[in-house]
Amino acid sequence: MAPAAPKSGDVIFASVDRVNAELFTLTYGAIVRQLITDLEEVEEVNKQLDQMGYNIGVRLVDEFLAKSSVSRCVDFRETADVIAKVGFKMFLGVTASVTNWDAEGTTCSLILEDNPLVDFVELPDTCQGLHYCNILSGVVRGALEMVSMKTEVTWLRDMLRGDDVFELQVKLLKQVPEEYPYKDDE
C-alpha cells in the first residue's frame, strides 16, 4: 500500500476541532496580562512567553506529525516551508510566507500578515518592549528542537509596534544528529 499523501494545511485545519477564535484570543491576552502583573519586568514576560511556547512546541510536534502525514523534511528550507504552509494553518488558521534566506540557507524569515493572537490588542506605552506574540517564537523553537534542529527564533517586525507585518527570524544553529537509546544488533 502506498504511503498517504501529505495533507495540506487547509485540509487539516478543516478537520480539526477548534475553539472559538475570540475566546482563544481573549484567553491568551489574559495570560499575558497576568504575566505582566506578576513579573512586572517586560523582559521577564518575554522570557516566560518564550518558555511557555517552547513547552507547547515540544508537545505540539507530535500532533502535527500524526495529523499532517508529512514525511521527513530533507533540509531546513523544506522544514521552514512546511511550518509556514501547514503548521501555522493547522494550529492558527493562517499561513506564513518564507523569505529572506541567507546564502548558507540557515536563516530565514516567517512573515505573518494576519495573526489571530493580536485581535483586540493595543500595547500601552509601558509595554513597548513586550513581544506580545513571543509564545509563537517558543513554539517554533520547541517544535524544531524535537525534529533535531537547534534554532534561535526572534521577532524582527511586529504590527503592534507599527510595522506592516509580523516577521519571525528563524536561524538554524545546528542540526542535532538523532541518537537512539540502544542498538538492536548487540
mmCIF file of C-alpha atoms in Angstrom:
data_model
loop_
_atom_site.group_PDB
_atom_site.id
_atom_site.type_symbol
_atom_site.label_atom_id
_atom_site.label_comp_id
_atom_site.label_asym_id
_atom_site.label_seq_id
_atom_site.Cartn_x
_atom_site.Cartn_y
_atom_site.Cartn_z
ATOM 1 C CA MET A 1 0.000 0.000 0.000
ATOM 2 C CA ALA A 2 1.365 3.429 -0.967
ATOM 3 C CA PRO A 3 2.047 5.917 1.844
ATOM 4 C CA ALA A 4 -0.636 8.514 2.397
ATOM 5 C CA ALA A 5 -0.014 11.799 0.646
ATOM 6 C CA PRO A 6 0.768 14.703 2.976
ATOM 7 C CA LYS A 7 -2.273 16.759 3.822
ATOM 8 C CA SER A 8 -2.333 20.469 3.128
ATOM 9 C CA GLY A 9 -2.786 22.973 5.931
ATOM 10 C CA ASP A 10 -6.285 23.817 4.657
ATOM 11 C CA VAL A 11 -7.430 20.183 4.748
ATOM 12 C CA ILE A 12 -6.073 19.660 8.258
ATOM 13 C CA PHE A 13 -7.491 22.964 9.523
ATOM 14 C CA ALA A 14 -10.937 21.994 8.231
ATOM 15 C CA SER A 15 -10.827 18.622 10.005
ATOM 16 C CA VAL A 16 -9.504 19.504 13.482
ATOM 17 C CA ASP A 17 -11.544 20.551 16.482
ATOM 18 C CA ARG A 18 -11.315 24.277 17.144
ATOM 19 C CA VAL A 19 -12.140 26.676 19.905
ATOM 20 C CA ASN A 20 -13.848 29.984 19.324
ATOM 21 C CA ALA A 21 -11.246 32.428 17.959
ATOM 22 C CA GLU A 22 -12.362 35.265 20.225
ATOM 23 C CA LEU A 23 -12.207 33.037 23.307
ATOM 24 C CA PHE A 24 -8.708 31.906 22.301
ATOM 25 C CA THR A 25 -7.524 35.483 21.703
ATOM 26 C CA LEU A 26 -9.005 36.828 24.924
ATOM 27 C CA THR A 27 -7.652 33.919 26.981
ATOM 28 C CA TYR A 28 -4.165 34.479 25.588
ATOM 29 C CA GLY A 29 -4.499 38.192 26.363
ATOM 30 C CA ALA A 30 -5.480 37.377 29.944
ATOM 31 C CA ILE A 31 -2.403 35.160 30.308
ATOM 32 C CA VAL A 32 -0.115 37.911 29.005
ATOM 33 C CA ARG A 33 -1.768 40.481 31.281
ATOM 34 C CA GLN A 34 -1.350 38.229 34.312
ATOM 35 C CA LEU A 35 2.332 37.677 33.472
ATOM 36 C CA ILE A 36 2.847 41.437 33.253
ATOM 37 C CA THR A 37 1.193 41.864 36.648
ATOM 38 C CA ASP A 38 3.133 39.013 38.282
ATOM 39 C CA LEU A 39 6.573 39.554 36.762
ATOM 40 C CA GLU A 40 6.492 43.364 36.376
ATOM 41 C CA GLU A 41 9.561 43.392 34.046
ATOM 42 C CA VAL A 42 8.730 43.232 30.336
ATOM 43 C CA GLU A 43 11.899 41.236 29.536
ATOM 44 C CA GLU A 44 10.893 38.612 32.094
ATOM 45 C CA VAL A 45 7.446 38.409 30.495
ATOM 46 C CA ASN A 46 9.115 37.911 27.089
ATOM 47 C CA LYS A 47 11.244 35.082 28.504
ATOM 48 C CA GLN A 48 8.251 33.437 30.171
ATOM 49 C CA LEU A 49 6.139 33.613 26.989
ATOM 50 C CA ASP A 50 9.008 32.098 25.014
ATOM 51 C CA GLN A 51 9.394 29.283 27.562
ATOM 52 C CA MET A 52 5.652 28.601 27.559
ATOM 53 C CA GLY A 53 5.736 28.451 23.768
ATOM 54 C CA TYR A 54 8.748 26.148 23.817
ATOM 55 C CA ASN A 55 6.914 23.716 26.109
ATOM 56 C CA ILE A 56 3.883 23.819 23.803
ATOM 57 C CA GLY A 57 6.024 23.310 20.674
ATOM 58 C CA VAL A 58 7.736 20.269 22.165
ATOM 59 C CA ARG A 59 4.333 18.621 22.559
ATOM 60 C CA LEU A 60 2.620 20.072 19.503
ATOM 61 C CA VAL A 61 5.063 18.500 17.070
ATOM 62 C CA ASP A 62 3.669 15.032 17.852
ATOM 63 C CA GLU A 63 0.132 16.094 16.974
ATOM 64 C CA PHE A 64 1.398 17.856 13.872
ATOM 65 C CA LEU A 65 3.263 14.792 12.616
ATOM 66 C CA ALA A 66 0.342 12.473 13.394
ATOM 67 C CA LYS A 67 -2.340 14.564 11.704
ATOM 68 C CA SER A 68 -0.456 16.064 8.775
ATOM 69 C CA SER A 69 1.091 12.895 7.322
ATOM 70 C CA VAL A 70 4.161 14.964 6.486
ATOM 71 C CA SER A 71 7.192 12.835 5.762
ATOM 72 C CA ARG A 72 10.709 13.677 6.911
ATOM 73 C CA CYS A 73 11.888 17.001 5.506
ATOM 74 C CA VAL A 74 15.188 16.805 3.656
ATOM 75 C CA ASP A 75 16.594 20.144 4.818
ATOM 76 C CA PHE A 76 15.966 23.297 6.819
ATOM 77 C CA ARG A 77 14.489 25.089 3.793
ATOM 78 C CA GLU A 78 11.797 22.440 3.345
ATOM 79 C CA THR A 79 11.138 22.360 7.095
ATOM 80 C CA ALA A 80 10.568 26.131 7.186
ATOM 81 C CA ASP A 81 8.166 25.847 4.265
ATOM 82 C CA VAL A 82 6.171 23.092 5.995
ATOM 83 C CA ILE A 83 5.947 25.161 9.189
ATOM 84 C CA ALA A 84 4.742 28.205 7.253
ATOM 85 C CA LYS A 85 2.238 26.480 4.969
ATOM 86 C CA VAL A 86 0.989 23.565 7.055
ATOM 87 C CA GLY A 87 1.876 24.168 10.724
ATOM 88 C CA PHE A 88 0.613 27.729 11.047
ATOM 89 C CA LYS A 89 -2.518 26.870 9.050
ATOM 90 C CA MET A 90 -3.203 23.745 11.103
ATOM 91 C CA PHE A 91 -2.959 25.415 14.510
ATOM 92 C CA LEU A 92 -3.723 29.116 13.929
ATOM 93 C CA GLY A 93 -5.708 29.114 10.709
ATOM 94 C CA VAL A 94 -3.218 31.392 8.930
ATOM 95 C CA THR A 95 -0.365 30.786 6.536
ATOM 96 C CA ALA A 96 3.024 32.414 6.598
ATOM 97 C CA SER A 97 5.457 33.096 3.797
ATOM 98 C CA VAL A 98 9.120 32.153 3.990
ATOM 99 C CA THR A 99 11.522 34.850 2.793
ATOM 100 C CA ASN A 100 14.909 36.473 3.372
ATOM 101 C CA TRP A 101 17.053 33.344 3.119
ATOM 102 C CA ASP A 102 20.743 33.857 3.768
ATOM 103 C CA ALA A 103 23.366 32.463 1.373
ATOM 104 C CA GLU A 104 24.005 29.372 3.530
ATOM 105 C CA GLY A 105 20.315 28.510 3.793
ATOM 106 C CA THR A 106 20.413 28.577 7.603
ATOM 107 C CA THR A 107 18.445 31.765 8.322
ATOM 108 C CA CYS A 108 15.040 32.805 7.036
ATOM 109 C CA SER A 109 12.037 34.895 7.981
ATOM 110 C CA LEU A 110 8.487 33.705 8.516
ATOM 111 C CA ILE A 111 6.118 36.523 7.559
ATOM 112 C CA LEU A 112 2.620 36.588 9.042
ATOM 113 C CA GLU A 113 0.273 39.166 7.572
ATOM 114 C CA ASP A 114 -2.534 38.018 9.841
ATOM 115 C CA ASN A 115 -2.145 36.921 13.452
ATOM 116 C CA PRO A 116 -5.183 35.836 15.461
ATOM 117 C CA LEU A 117 -3.361 36.379 18.764
ATOM 118 C CA VAL A 118 -3.461 40.169 18.360
ATOM 119 C CA ASP A 119 -7.148 40.743 17.700
ATOM 120 C CA PHE A 120 -8.398 43.357 20.205
ATOM 121 C CA VAL A 121 -4.825 44.188 21.361
ATOM 122 C CA GLU A 122 -3.183 47.575 21.812
ATOM 123 C CA LEU A 123 0.082 47.803 23.709
ATOM 124 C CA PRO A 124 0.257 50.586 26.308
ATOM 125 C CA ASP A 125 3.357 52.798 26.410
ATOM 126 C CA THR A 126 4.601 50.928 29.483
ATOM 127 C CA CYS A 127 4.794 47.683 27.455
ATOM 128 C CA GLN A 128 6.655 48.844 24.348
ATOM 129 C CA GLY A 129 9.443 46.289 24.887
ATOM 130 C CA LEU A 130 6.927 43.452 25.086
ATOM 131 C CA HIS A 131 6.930 40.865 22.308
ATOM 132 C CA TYR A 132 3.250 40.088 22.771
ATOM 133 C CA CYS A 133 3.331 37.037 20.471
ATOM 134 C CA ASN A 134 6.600 35.673 21.856
ATOM 135 C CA ILE A 135 4.813 32.417 22.589
ATOM 136 C CA LEU A 136 4.944 31.733 18.831
ATOM 137 C CA SER A 137 8.722 32.017 18.714
ATOM 138 C CA GLY A 138 8.918 29.493 21.536
ATOM 139 C CA VAL A 139 6.505 27.120 19.777
ATOM 140 C CA VAL A 140 8.600 27.183 16.602
ATOM 141 C CA ARG A 141 11.846 26.712 18.553
ATOM 142 C CA GLY A 142 10.437 23.829 20.625
ATOM 143 C CA ALA A 143 8.921 22.029 17.649
ATOM 144 C CA LEU A 144 12.130 22.326 15.627
ATOM 145 C CA GLU A 145 14.195 21.018 18.518
ATOM 146 C CA MET A 146 12.024 17.893 18.584
ATOM 147 C CA VAL A 147 12.944 17.234 14.945
ATOM 148 C CA SER A 148 16.656 17.629 15.717
ATOM 149 C CA MET A 149 17.100 21.284 14.749
ATOM 150 C CA LYS A 150 18.554 23.651 17.338
ATOM 151 C CA THR A 151 17.358 27.138 16.406
ATOM 152 C CA GLU A 152 17.216 30.720 17.544
ATOM 153 C CA VAL A 153 13.891 32.435 16.861
ATOM 154 C CA THR A 154 13.489 36.213 17.218
ATOM 155 C CA TRP A 155 10.947 38.850 16.297
ATOM 156 C CA LEU A 156 12.128 41.370 13.697
ATOM 157 C CA ARG A 157 8.871 43.166 12.950
ATOM 158 C CA ASP A 158 5.612 43.446 14.862
ATOM 159 C CA MET A 159 2.343 45.059 13.743
ATOM 160 C CA LEU A 160 1.624 46.017 17.358
ATOM 161 C CA ARG A 161 4.683 48.272 17.118
ATOM 162 C CA GLY A 162 3.588 49.880 13.865
ATOM 163 C CA ASP A 163 5.229 47.525 11.347
ATOM 164 C CA ASP A 164 3.341 46.308 8.297
ATOM 165 C CA VAL A 165 3.686 42.566 9.096
ATOM 166 C CA PHE A 166 4.782 40.156 11.806
ATOM 167 C CA GLU A 167 8.234 38.782 10.984
ATOM 168 C CA LEU A 168 9.913 35.950 12.854
ATOM 169 C CA GLN A 169 13.550 35.251 12.044
ATOM 170 C CA VAL A 170 14.485 31.583 12.355
ATOM 171 C CA LYS A 171 18.186 30.792 12.482
ATOM 172 C CA LEU A 172 19.417 27.187 12.379
ATOM 173 C CA LEU A 173 22.234 26.898 14.914
ATOM 174 C CA LYS A 174 22.937 23.217 14.387
ATOM 175 C CA GLN A 175 21.401 20.036 13.101
ATOM 176 C CA VAL A 176 21.472 17.629 16.029
ATOM 177 C CA PRO A 177 22.145 14.033 14.977
ATOM 178 C CA GLU A 178 19.476 11.609 16.083
ATOM 179 C CA GLU A 179 20.510 9.362 18.940
ATOM 180 C CA TYR A 180 18.871 6.064 19.630
ATOM 181 C CA PRO A 181 18.750 4.783 23.220
ATOM 182 C CA TYR A 182 20.012 1.305 22.334
ATOM 183 C CA LYS A 183 21.246 -0.808 19.459
ATOM 184 C CA ASP A 184 19.248 -3.764 18.240
ATOM 185 C CA ASP A 185 22.255 -5.629 16.861
ATOM 186 C CA GLU A 186 24.044 -6.148 20.165
#
